[in-house]
CSV table of C-alpha atoms in Angstrom, one decimal:
chain,number,residue,atom,x,y,z
A,230,MET,CA,-130.9,-63.6,69.1
A,231,VAL,CA,-128.7,-63.9,66.4
A,232,ASN,CA,-130.0,-65.8,63.4
A,233,GLU,CA,-128.8,-69.2,62.8
A,234,TYR,CA,-128.0,-68.1,59.2
A,235,PHE,CA,-125.0,-65.8,59.9
A,236,LYS,CA,-123.5,-69.1,62.1
A,237,ASN,CA,-123.6,-71.3,58.8
A,238,ARG,CA,-123.5,-69.7,55.9
A,239,LYS,CA,-120.9,-70.5,53.5
A,240,THR,CA,-119.2,-69.6,50.4
A,241,ILE,CA,-120.6,-71.6,47.2
A,242,ARG,CA,-118.1,-72.6,44.6
A,243,ARG,CA,-120.2,-75.2,42.7
A,244,TYR,CA,-123.7,-74.7,41.2
A,245,SER,CA,-126.2,-76.8,39.9
A,246,SER,CA,-127.4,-76.4,36.5
A,247,GLN,CA,-130.8,-74.9,37.6
A,248,ASP,CA,-130.7,-71.3,36.5
A,249,VAL,CA,-131.6,-68.1,38.5
A,250,PRO,CA,-135.0,-66.7,37.8
A,251,GLU,CA,-134.7,-62.7,36.4
A,252,GLY,CA,-137.4,-61.9,38.7
A,253,LEU,CA,-135.8,-63.1,41.6
A,254,LEU,CA,-132.6,-61.9,40.7
A,255,LYS,CA,-134.4,-58.3,40.7
A,256,GLU,CA,-136.0,-58.9,43.9
A,257,LEU,CA,-132.7,-59.6,45.4
A,258,ILE,CA,-130.6,-56.4,43.8
A,259,ALA,CA,-133.8,-54.3,45.0
A,260,ALA,CA,-133.2,-56.0,48.5
A,261,ALA,CA,-129.5,-54.9,48.3
A,262,ALA,CA,-130.2,-51.4,47.2
A,263,GLY,CA,-132.3,-51.2,50.8
A,264,ALA,CA,-128.7,-50.9,52.5
A,265,PRO,CA,-127.1,-48.0,54.0
A,266,THR,CA,-125.6,-45.7,51.3
A,267,THR,CA,-123.6,-42.3,51.4
A,268,GLY,CA,-126.1,-39.6,52.0
A,269,GLY,CA,-128.6,-41.7,50.3
A,270,MET,CA,-126.6,-41.4,46.7
A,271,GLN,CA,-126.3,-44.7,45.9
A,272,LEU,CA,-122.7,-44.6,44.4
A,273,TYR,CA,-122.6,-48.0,42.7
A,274,SER,CA,-124.2,-50.0,39.6
A,275,VAL,CA,-124.1,-53.7,39.0
A,276,VAL,CA,-123.7,-55.3,35.9
A,277,VAL,CA,-125.3,-58.7,35.3
A,278,THR,CA,-123.8,-61.3,33.3
A,279,ARG,CA,-125.3,-64.4,31.7
A,280,ASP,CA,-124.3,-64.5,28.3
A,281,SER,CA,-122.2,-67.2,28.0
A,282,GLU,CA,-119.7,-65.2,25.4
A,283,MET,CA,-119.7,-62.3,28.0
A,284,LYS,CA,-118.3,-64.9,30.5
A,285,ARG,CA,-115.6,-66.4,28.0
A,286,GLN,CA,-114.5,-62.9,27.6
A,287,LEU,CA,-114.6,-62.0,31.5
A,288,ALA,CA,-113.0,-65.5,32.5
A,289,PRO,CA,-109.4,-64.6,31.6
A,290,HIS,CA,-109.7,-61.4,33.7
A,291,HIS,CA,-110.4,-63.6,36.4
A,292,PHE,CA,-107.6,-66.0,35.7
A,293,PHE,CA,-109.9,-68.5,34.6
A,294,GLN,CA,-111.3,-69.4,38.1
A,295,LYS,CA,-114.3,-71.8,37.1
A,296,MET,CA,-116.9,-70.0,39.3
A,297,VAL,CA,-117.0,-67.8,36.5
A,298,SER,CA,-117.4,-69.7,33.5
A,299,GLU,CA,-120.0,-72.2,35.8
A,300,ALA,CA,-122.0,-69.9,37.5
A,301,PRO,CA,-125.5,-69.2,35.9
A,302,VAL,CA,-125.3,-65.5,36.8
A,303,VAL,CA,-121.7,-63.3,37.6
A,304,LEU,CA,-122.5,-59.9,38.7
A,305,THR,CA,-119.8,-57.0,38.8
A,306,PHE,CA,-120.5,-54.7,41.7
A,307,CYS,CA,-118.9,-51.1,40.7
A,308,ALA,CA,-118.2,-48.0,42.1
A,309,ASP,CA,-120.0,-45.2,40.3
A,310,PHE,CA,-119.8,-41.7,40.1
A,311,ASN,CA,-120.9,-41.3,36.6
A,312,ARG,CA,-124.5,-41.4,37.4
A,313,MET,CA,-124.1,-39.1,40.1
A,314,ASP,CA,-122.0,-36.5,37.8
A,315,LYS,CA,-124.7,-36.9,35.0
A,316,TRP,CA,-127.4,-36.0,37.5
A,317,CYS,CA,-125.5,-33.1,38.2
A,318,GLU,CA,-124.8,-32.0,34.8
A,319,ALA,CA,-128.7,-32.0,34.3
A,320,SER,CA,-129.5,-30.1,37.3
A,321,ASP,CA,-127.2,-27.3,37.1
A,322,ALA,CA,-125.1,-28.6,40.0
A,323,VAL,CA,-121.4,-28.8,39.4
A,324,PRO,CA,-119.8,-32.3,40.2
A,325,CYS,CA,-116.5,-32.4,42.4
A,326,TYR,CA,-116.2,-36.0,43.3
A,327,GLY,CA,-112.9,-36.6,41.1
A,328,ASN,CA,-110.9,-37.2,44.5
A,329,PHE,CA,-110.0,-39.4,47.1
A,330,GLN,CA,-112.7,-39.2,49.4
A,331,SER,CA,-115.4,-39.4,47.0
A,332,PHE,CA,-113.6,-43.1,45.8
A,333,LEU,CA,-113.8,-43.9,49.5
A,334,SER,CA,-117.3,-43.4,49.9
A,335,ALA,CA,-118.2,-45.3,46.7
A,336,MET,CA,-115.9,-48.0,47.6
A,337,LEU,CA,-117.7,-48.1,50.9
A,338,ASP,CA,-121.1,-47.8,49.2
A,339,VAL,CA,-120.8,-50.5,46.7
A,340,THR,CA,-119.2,-53.1,49.0
A,341,VAL,CA,-122.3,-52.6,51.7
A,342,PHE,CA,-124.3,-52.9,48.6
A,343,ALA,CA,-122.7,-56.3,47.5
A,344,GLN,CA,-122.7,-57.7,50.8
A,345,GLN,CA,-126.4,-57.0,51.4
A,346,PHE,CA,-126.9,-58.8,47.9
A,347,ASN,CA,-124.7,-61.7,49.3
A,348,THR,CA,-126.9,-62.0,52.4
A,349,ALA,CA,-130.4,-62.0,50.7
A,350,ALA,CA,-129.3,-64.3,48.1
A,351,GLU,CA,-127.8,-66.6,50.4
A,352,MET,CA,-130.8,-66.5,52.7
A,353,ALA,CA,-132.9,-67.1,49.3
A,354,GLY,CA,-131.2,-70.5,48.9
A,355,LEU,CA,-128.6,-69.1,46.5
A,356,GLY,CA,-124.9,-69.6,46.8
A,357,CYS,CA,-122.9,-66.9,46.2
A,358,CYS,CA,-118.5,-66.8,46.0
A,359,TYR,CA,-116.6,-63.4,45.9
A,360,ILE,CA,-114.0,-63.4,43.4
A,361,GLY,CA,-110.9,-61.4,44.8
A,362,THR,CA,-109.4,-60.9,41.0
A,363,THR,CA,-111.4,-57.8,40.2
A,364,THR,CA,-109.3,-54.7,41.3
A,365,TYR,CA,-106.4,-56.6,39.7
A,366,ASN,CA,-107.7,-56.4,36.2
A,367,ALA,CA,-110.1,-53.8,36.5
A,368,PRO,CA,-109.1,-52.3,33.3
A,369,GLN,CA,-109.6,-55.1,31.4
A,370,ILE,CA,-112.9,-55.6,33.2
A,371,ALA,CA,-114.1,-52.1,32.3
A,372,GLU,CA,-113.6,-52.5,29.1
A,373,THR,CA,-115.3,-55.8,28.6
A,374,LEU,CA,-118.3,-54.2,30.4
A,375,LYS,CA,-118.2,-50.8,28.8
A,376,LEU,CA,-117.8,-48.7,31.9
A,377,PRO,CA,-117.4,-44.9,31.1
A,378,PRO,CA,-115.3,-42.7,33.3
A,379,MET,CA,-116.0,-42.5,37.1
A,380,VAL,CA,-116.9,-46.4,36.9
A,381,LEU,CA,-114.5,-48.6,38.6
A,382,PRO,CA,-115.1,-52.5,38.8
A,383,VAL,CA,-114.4,-53.4,42.6
A,384,VAL,CA,-116.4,-56.9,43.6
A,385,THR,CA,-117.5,-59.7,41.4
A,386,LEU,CA,-119.8,-62.1,42.7
A,387,THR,CA,-121.0,-65.7,40.9
A,388,VAL,CA,-124.3,-66.6,41.8
A,389,GLY,CA,-126.1,-69.9,41.6
A,390,TYR,CA,-127.9,-72.6,43.3
A,391,PRO,CA,-125.5,-74.6,45.2
A,392,ALA,CA,-124.4,-78.3,43.9
A,393,GLU,CA,-122.8,-79.8,46.6
A,394,PRO,CA,-123.1,-77.5,49.2
A,395,ASP,CA,-122.0,-80.1,51.9
A,396,ALA,CA,-118.8,-80.4,50.1
A,397,GLU,CA,-117.9,-76.8,50.4
A,398,PRO,CA,-115.6,-76.0,53.3
A,399,LYS,CA,-116.9,-74.1,56.7
A,400,ALA,CA,-114.9,-71.0,56.7
A,401,GLU,CA,-112.2,-71.1,59.6
A,402,ARG,CA,-112.1,-67.9,61.7
A,403,LEU,CA,-109.9,-66.3,64.3
A,404,PRO,CA,-111.0,-66.2,67.8
A,405,LEU,CA,-112.9,-63.5,68.8
A,406,GLU,CA,-110.4,-61.6,71.0
A,407,ALA,CA,-108.4,-61.4,67.9
A,408,ILE,CA,-110.6,-58.9,66.0
A,409,MET,CA,-112.2,-57.2,69.2
A,410,HIS,CA,-110.9,-54.3,71.2
A,411,ASP,CA,-112.4,-52.7,74.1
A,412,GLU,CA,-111.9,-49.1,74.0
A,413,THR,CA,-108.7,-48.8,72.9
A,414,TYR,CA,-106.6,-50.8,70.3
A,415,GLN,CA,-104.4,-53.7,72.5
A,416,ASP,CA,-101.8,-54.6,70.3
A,417,TYR,CA,-100.3,-57.8,69.7
A,418,ASP,CA,-96.9,-59.4,71.0
A,419,ARG,CA,-95.5,-62.3,69.7
A,420,GLU,CA,-96.7,-64.7,72.3
A,421,ARG,CA,-100.4,-63.2,71.9
A,422,ILE,CA,-100.0,-63.7,68.3
A,423,LYS,CA,-99.1,-67.2,68.2
A,424,ALA,CA,-101.8,-68.2,70.4
A,425,LEU,CA,-104.3,-66.5,68.4
A,426,TYR,CA,-103.2,-68.2,65.2
A,427,ALA,CA,-102.7,-71.5,66.6
A,428,GLU,CA,-106.1,-73.1,65.8
A,429,LYS,CA,-105.6,-71.9,62.2
A,430,GLU,CA,-102.1,-73.4,62.1
A,431,SER,CA,-103.1,-76.7,63.3
A,432,LEU,CA,-106.0,-77.4,61.1
A,433,ALA,CA,-105.2,-80.3,58.4
A,434,ILE,CA,-106.1,-78.2,55.3
A,435,ASN,CA,-103.3,-75.3,56.3
A,436,LYS,CA,-100.6,-77.9,57.3
A,437,GLN,CA,-101.4,-79.5,53.7
A,438,TYR,CA,-100.8,-76.2,52.3
A,439,VAL,CA,-97.4,-75.4,54.0
A,440,GLU,CA,-96.1,-78.8,53.0
A,441,GLU,CA,-97.3,-78.8,49.3
A,442,ASN,CA,-95.5,-75.5,49.0
A,443,GLY,CA,-92.7,-76.5,50.4
A,444,LYS,CA,-92.6,-73.8,53.2
A,445,SER,CA,-91.8,-73.2,56.9
A,446,SER,CA,-94.8,-71.7,58.1
A,447,LEU,CA,-98.5,-71.1,57.2
A,448,ALA,CA,-97.7,-66.9,56.7
A,449,GLN,CA,-95.2,-68.0,54.3
A,450,VAL,CA,-97.8,-69.7,51.9
A,451,PHE,CA,-99.3,-65.9,52.3
A,452,THR,CA,-96.3,-63.7,51.6
A,453,ASP,CA,-94.7,-65.9,49.2
A,454,VAL,CA,-97.5,-67.8,47.3
A,455,ARG,CA,-101.1,-66.4,47.8
A,456,TYR,CA,-100.1,-62.4,47.9
A,457,PRO,CA,-96.6,-62.5,46.9
A,458,LYS,CA,-95.1,-58.5,46.7
A,459,SER,CA,-94.4,-58.2,43.3
A,460,ASN,CA,-98.1,-59.2,42.2
A,461,ASN,CA,-99.4,-56.8,45.0
A,462,GLU,CA,-97.0,-54.1,43.6
A,463,ALA,CA,-97.7,-54.7,39.9
A,464,PHE,CA,-101.5,-54.7,40.3
A,465,SER,CA,-101.5,-51.9,43.0
A,466,LYS,CA,-99.7,-49.8,40.0
A,467,VAL,CA,-102.3,-50.9,37.6
A,468,PHE,CA,-105.1,-50.0,39.6
A,469,VAL,CA,-103.8,-46.5,40.7
A,470,ASP,CA,-103.1,-45.6,37.2
A,471,PHE,CA,-106.5,-46.8,36.0
A,472,MET,CA,-108.4,-45.0,38.7
A,473,GLN,CA,-107.1,-41.8,37.9
A,474,ALA,CA,-107.8,-42.5,34.2
A,475,GLN,CA,-111.0,-43.0,35.1
A,476,GLY,CA,-111.5,-39.4,36.9
A,477,PHE,CA,-110.7,-40.4,40.3
A,478,LYS,CA,-107.4,-38.6,41.0
A,479,ILE,CA,-105.1,-38.8,44.5
A,480,PRO,CA,-105.6,-36.9,46.3
A,481,PHE,CA,-107.7,-34.8,44.1
B,217,MET,CA,-138.2,-65.8,48.2
B,218,VAL,CA,-136.8,-62.5,49.5
B,219,ASN,CA,-136.2,-62.4,53.3
B,220,GLU,CA,-138.8,-59.2,54.2
B,221,TYR,CA,-136.2,-57.7,56.8
B,222,PHE,CA,-134.5,-56.3,53.6
B,223,LYS,CA,-137.6,-54.6,52.3
B,224,ASN,CA,-138.3,-53.1,55.6
B,225,ARG,CA,-134.6,-52.1,57.5
B,226,LYS,CA,-134.1,-48.8,58.1
B,227,THR,CA,-131.3,-46.5,59.7
B,228,ILE,CA,-131.9,-45.9,63.0
B,229,ARG,CA,-130.8,-42.4,64.7
B,230,ARG,CA,-132.4,-42.4,68.0
B,231,TYR,CA,-131.7,-45.1,70.9
B,232,SER,CA,-133.6,-45.8,74.1
B,233,SER,CA,-132.0,-46.0,77.3
B,234,GLN,CA,-131.7,-49.6,77.2
B,235,ASP,CA,-128.3,-51.1,77.1
B,236,VAL,CA,-126.7,-53.4,74.6
B,237,PRO,CA,-125.9,-56.9,76.6
B,238,GLU,CA,-122.3,-57.8,76.3
B,239,GLY,CA,-123.1,-61.3,75.4
B,240,LEU,CA,-125.3,-60.2,72.8
B,241,LEU,CA,-122.6,-57.9,71.2
B,242,LYS,CA,-120.1,-60.4,71.1
B,243,GLU,CA,-121.9,-62.8,69.6
B,244,LEU,CA,-123.0,-60.4,66.8
B,245,ILE,CA,-119.5,-59.4,66.2
B,246,ALA,CA,-118.6,-63.3,65.9
B,247,ALA,CA,-121.6,-63.4,63.3
B,248,ALA,CA,-120.1,-60.6,61.2
B,249,ALA,CA,-116.7,-62.3,61.3
B,250,GLY,CA,-118.4,-65.2,59.2
B,251,ALA,CA,-118.8,-63.1,56.3
B,252,PRO,CA,-116.5,-63.4,53.5
B,253,THR,CA,-112.9,-62.1,53.8
B,254,THR,CA,-110.0,-62.2,51.4
B,255,GLY,CA,-108.5,-65.3,51.4
B,256,GLY,CA,-109.5,-66.1,54.7
B,257,MET,CA,-107.3,-63.1,56.3
B,258,GLN,CA,-109.8,-61.2,58.3
B,259,LEU,CA,-108.3,-57.8,57.6
B,260,TYR,CA,-109.8,-55.7,60.2
B,261,SER,CA,-110.6,-54.9,63.7
B,262,VAL,CA,-113.3,-53.4,65.5
B,263,VAL,CA,-112.8,-51.2,68.7
B,264,VAL,CA,-115.9,-51.0,71.0
B,265,THR,CA,-116.6,-47.5,72.6
B,266,ARG,CA,-118.8,-47.5,75.5
B,267,ASP,CA,-117.3,-45.5,77.9
B,268,SER,CA,-118.6,-41.8,77.9
B,269,GLU,CA,-115.4,-40.2,78.4
B,270,MET,CA,-114.0,-42.1,75.2
B,271,LYS,CA,-117.4,-41.1,73.5
B,272,ARG,CA,-116.7,-37.4,74.6
B,273,GLN,CA,-113.4,-37.8,73.0
B,274,LEU,CA,-114.8,-39.2,69.7
B,275,ALA,CA,-117.4,-36.8,69.4
B,276,PRO,CA,-115.8,-33.9,67.9
B,277,HIS,CA,-113.6,-36.4,65.3
B,278,HIS,CA,-117.5,-37.0,64.0
B,279,PHE,CA,-118.7,-33.3,63.9
B,280,PHE,CA,-120.8,-33.9,67.2
B,281,GLN,CA,-123.2,-36.0,65.6
B,282,LYS,CA,-125.6,-36.8,68.4
B,283,MET,CA,-125.5,-40.6,67.8
B,284,VAL,CA,-122.3,-40.8,68.7
B,285,SER,CA,-122.4,-39.2,72.3
B,286,GLU,CA,-126.4,-40.9,72.5
B,287,ALA,CA,-126.0,-44.8,71.7
B,288,PRO,CA,-125.0,-46.9,73.7
B,289,VAL,CA,-122.4,-48.7,71.8
B,290,VAL,CA,-120.1,-47.0,69.0
B,291,LEU,CA,-118.3,-49.5,66.8
B,292,THR,CA,-115.1,-48.1,64.9
B,293,PHE,CA,-114.4,-50.7,62.4
B,294,CYS,CA,-110.8,-50.6,61.1
B,295,ALA,CA,-109.0,-51.8,58.1
B,296,ASP,CA,-106.2,-54.0,59.7
B,297,PHE,CA,-102.8,-55.3,58.4
B,298,ASN,CA,-101.0,-55.3,61.5
B,299,ARG,CA,-102.2,-58.2,63.1
B,300,MET,CA,-101.5,-60.0,59.7
B,301,ASP,CA,-97.6,-58.5,59.8
B,302,LYS,CA,-97.2,-59.3,63.3
B,303,TRP,CA,-98.2,-63.0,62.4
B,304,CYS,CA,-96.0,-62.7,59.8
B,305,GLU,CA,-92.8,-61.5,61.7
B,306,ALA,CA,-93.9,-64.6,64.3
B,307,SER,CA,-93.8,-66.8,61.8
B,308,ASP,CA,-90.7,-66.5,59.5
B,309,ALA,CA,-92.4,-64.7,56.9
B,310,VAL,CA,-91.6,-61.3,55.5
B,311,PRO,CA,-94.9,-59.5,55.4
B,312,CYS,CA,-95.6,-57.2,52.1
B,313,TYR,CA,-98.9,-55.3,52.4
B,314,GLY,CA,-97.8,-51.9,52.5
B,315,ASN,CA,-99.4,-51.1,48.8
B,316,PHE,CA,-102.6,-50.0,47.6
B,317,GLN,CA,-104.1,-53.6,46.5
B,318,SER,CA,-103.5,-54.7,50.0
B,319,PHE,CA,-105.3,-51.4,51.3
B,320,LEU,CA,-108.2,-52.2,49.0
B,321,SER,CA,-108.4,-56.0,50.3
B,322,ALA,CA,-108.5,-54.5,53.7
B,323,MET,CA,-111.1,-51.6,52.8
B,324,LEU,CA,-113.5,-54.8,51.5
B,325,ASP,CA,-112.9,-56.6,54.3
B,326,VAL,CA,-113.7,-54.3,57.0
B,327,THR,CA,-116.9,-52.8,55.0
B,328,VAL,CA,-118.3,-56.6,54.4
B,329,PHE,CA,-117.8,-57.5,58.1
B,330,ALA,CA,-119.2,-54.0,59.3
B,331,GLN,CA,-122.5,-54.7,56.9
B,332,GLN,CA,-122.7,-58.1,58.1
B,333,PHE,CA,-122.8,-56.8,61.7
B,334,ASN,CA,-125.4,-54.6,60.8
B,335,THR,CA,-127.6,-56.9,59.1
B,336,ALA,CA,-127.3,-59.3,62.5
B,337,ALA,CA,-127.8,-56.5,64.5
B,338,GLU,CA,-130.7,-55.1,63.0
B,339,MET,CA,-132.3,-58.7,62.8
B,340,ALA,CA,-131.9,-59.6,66.3
B,341,GLY,CA,-134.0,-56.2,67.2
B,342,LEU,CA,-131.3,-53.5,67.5
B,343,GLY,CA,-130.8,-50.2,65.2
B,344,CYS,CA,-127.7,-49.0,63.6
B,345,CYS,CA,-126.6,-45.7,62.0
B,346,TYR,CA,-123.1,-45.8,59.6
B,347,ILE,CA,-121.2,-42.6,60.6
B,348,GLY,CA,-119.9,-41.1,57.2
B,349,THR,CA,-117.1,-38.9,58.8
B,350,THR,CA,-115.1,-41.8,59.9
B,351,THR,CA,-112.4,-41.4,57.3
B,352,TYR,CA,-112.4,-37.1,57.1
B,353,ASN,CA,-110.8,-37.4,60.7
B,354,ALA,CA,-109.0,-40.5,60.1
B,355,PRO,CA,-105.8,-39.0,62.0
B,356,GLN,CA,-107.8,-37.9,65.1
B,357,ILE,CA,-109.7,-41.2,65.3
B,358,ALA,CA,-106.6,-43.2,65.6
B,359,GLU,CA,-105.1,-41.2,68.0
B,360,THR,CA,-107.9,-41.2,70.2
B,361,LEU,CA,-108.4,-45.3,69.9
B,362,LYS,CA,-104.5,-45.9,69.8
B,363,LEU,CA,-104.3,-47.4,66.5
B,364,PRO,CA,-100.9,-48.5,65.6
B,365,PRO,CA,-99.4,-48.4,62.0
B,366,MET,CA,-101.0,-50.6,59.4
B,367,VAL,CA,-104.8,-50.2,61.1
B,368,LEU,CA,-107.1,-47.4,59.6
B,369,PRO,CA,-110.5,-46.4,60.9
B,370,VAL,CA,-113.1,-46.7,58.1
B,371,VAL,CA,-116.4,-47.4,59.3
B,372,THR,CA,-118.2,-46.2,62.2
B,373,LEU,CA,-121.6,-47.6,63.5
B,374,THR,CA,-123.8,-46.6,66.4
B,375,VAL,CA,-125.8,-49.1,68.1
B,376,GLY,CA,-128.3,-49.5,70.6
B,377,TYR,CA,-132.2,-50.6,70.8
B,378,PRO,CA,-134.5,-48.0,68.7
B,379,ALA,CA,-136.2,-45.5,70.6
B,380,GLU,CA,-138.9,-44.2,68.0
B,381,PRO,CA,-138.2,-46.4,65.0
B,382,ASP,CA,-141.8,-45.2,63.3
B,383,ALA,CA,-140.3,-41.8,63.3
B,384,GLU,CA,-137.4,-42.7,61.2
B,385,PRO,CA,-137.6,-42.0,57.8
B,386,LYS,CA,-137.9,-45.0,55.4
B,387,ALA,CA,-134.6,-44.4,53.0
B,388,GLU,CA,-135.6,-43.3,49.4
B,389,ARG,CA,-134.1,-44.9,46.9
B,390,LEU,CA,-133.9,-44.8,42.7
B,391,PRO,CA,-135.9,-47.4,40.5
B,392,LEU,CA,-134.0,-50.5,39.9
B,393,GLU,CA,-133.0,-49.8,36.2
B,394,ALA,CA,-131.0,-47.1,37.2
B,395,ILE,CA,-128.4,-49.4,39.2
B,396,MET,CA,-128.8,-52.3,37.1
B,397,HIS,CA,-127.4,-53.0,33.7
B,398,ASP,CA,-127.7,-56.4,31.3
B,399,GLU,CA,-124.5,-57.7,30.2
B,400,THR,CA,-122.6,-54.1,29.4
B,401,TYR,CA,-123.4,-50.6,30.9
B,402,GLN,CA,-125.9,-48.6,29.8
B,403,ASP,CA,-125.1,-45.2,30.3
B,404,TYR,CA,-127.3,-42.4,30.8
B,405,ASP,CA,-128.4,-39.7,28.5
B,406,ARG,CA,-129.9,-36.5,30.2
B,407,GLU,CA,-133.5,-37.4,29.4
B,408,ARG,CA,-132.8,-40.8,31.4
B,409,ILE,CA,-131.3,-39.2,33.9
B,410,LYS,CA,-134.1,-36.8,34.5
B,411,ALA,CA,-136.7,-39.4,34.5
B,412,LEU,CA,-134.8,-42.0,36.8
B,413,TYR,CA,-134.5,-38.9,39.4
B,414,ALA,CA,-137.7,-37.6,39.0
B,415,GLU,CA,-139.5,-39.1,41.8
B,416,LYS,CA,-136.4,-38.6,44.0
B,417,GLU,CA,-136.5,-34.8,43.3
B,418,SER,CA,-140.5,-34.8,43.8
B,419,LEU,CA,-140.5,-35.9,47.5
B,420,ALA,CA,-141.6,-33.2,50.2
B,421,ILE,CA,-138.5,-33.6,52.3
B,422,ASN,CA,-135.8,-33.0,49.2
B,423,LYS,CA,-138.0,-29.9,47.9
B,424,GLN,CA,-137.5,-28.8,51.3
B,425,TYR,CA,-133.8,-29.1,51.3
B,426,VAL,CA,-133.7,-27.2,47.9
B,427,GLU,CA,-135.8,-24.4,49.5
B,428,GLU,CA,-134.0,-23.9,52.8
B,429,ASN,CA,-130.5,-24.1,51.3
B,430,GLY,CA,-131.5,-21.3,48.6
B,431,LYS,CA,-130.6,-23.8,45.8
B,432,SER,CA,-132.5,-24.2,42.5
B,433,SER,CA,-132.1,-28.1,42.3
B,434,LEU,CA,-131.2,-31.3,44.7
B,435,ALA,CA,-128.1,-31.7,42.9
B,436,GLN,CA,-126.9,-28.3,44.0
B,437,VAL,CA,-127.8,-29.4,48.0
B,438,PHE,CA,-125.1,-32.2,47.4
B,439,THR,CA,-122.3,-30.2,45.2
B,440,ASP,CA,-122.8,-27.2,47.1
B,441,VAL,CA,-123.9,-28.0,50.9
B,442,ARG,CA,-123.6,-31.5,51.7
B,443,TYR,CA,-120.3,-32.9,49.9
B,444,PRO,CA,-118.8,-29.4,48.3
B,445,LYS,CA,-115.4,-29.5,46.3
B,446,SER,CA,-113.4,-27.7,48.9
B,447,ASN,CA,-114.2,-30.5,52.0
B,448,ASN,CA,-113.8,-33.0,49.5
B,449,GLU,CA,-110.4,-31.9,48.6
B,450,ALA,CA,-109.2,-31.1,52.1
B,451,PHE,CA,-110.6,-34.4,53.3
B,452,SER,CA,-108.9,-36.3,50.8
B,453,LYS,CA,-105.2,-34.7,51.3
B,454,VAL,CA,-105.9,-35.5,55.0
B,455,PHE,CA,-106.7,-39.1,54.4
B,456,VAL,CA,-104.1,-40.2,51.5
B,457,ASP,CA,-101.2,-38.5,53.8
B,458,PHE,CA,-102.5,-40.4,56.8
B,459,MET,CA,-103.0,-43.7,55.0
B,460,GLN,CA,-99.0,-43.6,53.6
B,461,ALA,CA,-98.1,-42.6,57.1
B,462,GLN,CA,-99.7,-45.5,58.6
B,463,GLY,CA,-97.9,-47.4,55.9
B,464,PHE,CA,-100.1,-47.9,53.1
B,465,LYS,CA,-98.1,-46.7,50.2
B,466,ILE,CA,-99.2,-45.1,46.8
B,467,PRO,CA,-99.1,-47.4,44.9
B,468,PHE,CA,-96.2,-49.0,46.8
């Protein structure tokens, strides 16, 4: 039986004034650390922001999304080979992790850890929101949080008790057959794609986005407004330069 | 209250002969798709392997780890911008996702999706194991599973009912203070690192690894045996070349 939680969960963007107890937060971070991790290495760290001055400093790096200033707790999850490197250096071992595969391992580890935190927190009655701007302004976030070399901010979660959970939209998702392939990948032709995205395109909220932005299709809202080429390319350059400056070379 | 599941979960490497019902598998994949995703884009796909000939073909790409041949179900989770691109092309929109930030978004999406699958499956009584070799041999796995451009295999999970759950080791984890930082990152000096890793180093199983491999510290088992520089660098080159061949340019 699939736990009912998974069918009903939703992202929470508005929080009540109730604080998140420090004991609960620590228990949840410990629970998250029980998630799978590459070779048991735990290639991650989490920086906890509660201080309002620190939230004020982080706000512009997240383009002033209100969740960052309004949530009682902001968590910045970081891919982290610094601790591993320091352990090696203290143990007569020569670390060798400034390469792309090690970056990928740390990316997987930190994301699995963040998602297990998200699940444990939601199950404990908290609400969370992933903030997608962390990799866009990674250099500035790293400076604010004083991240050393071999540490990269990857994922931010805002955390608090839900203010109006019923007012938060339920996520829309593609039909199962759009994402699941039996034995080999079944590529999509134009007709199948149109069918798979038909329900998404028909939703009132999505028709509204198309109209408000003066576009002729929902896909254009993504390509021209939400994730335009110029932003994608500018932020790609920033991140690639920054990850190499932090010590993760491409390819090594 | 933190759900007890999180404190007790463990990775399962040995499976009973009981099959995983197709209906349950589909429900779990649908439950996983309820996880957070970048802009609602669901930048992932999962390829389901049940066929024994397909497992035989995948086995060498995972260095013949027995979980891949023995588990009733093998799931290859892929970062996927192919479906999004096809949707754009069918909607008079010009896709612009062959860049590093889009790669990162898809990496996050697929990992969150895989981890939500892992949690939902474990809660439903199944056992799972992350197979860490997927990014090492991504080109061969992509060929076997017929992945088109803009699709990269990232994470593999083997799935089945646990054969001997009590015999599987409970994961060892660093103390909470090793991974959690208040307000800003507190870097580690040699003394603090030694203290944080002391318990890990003292475990019988880890002392055995050090001895069996003729090393003088546990960290050397990681740097010299498990994740050596030569492997890290060779597989980094393979993946970086492959991701660019699949259409994700660095930086764009």
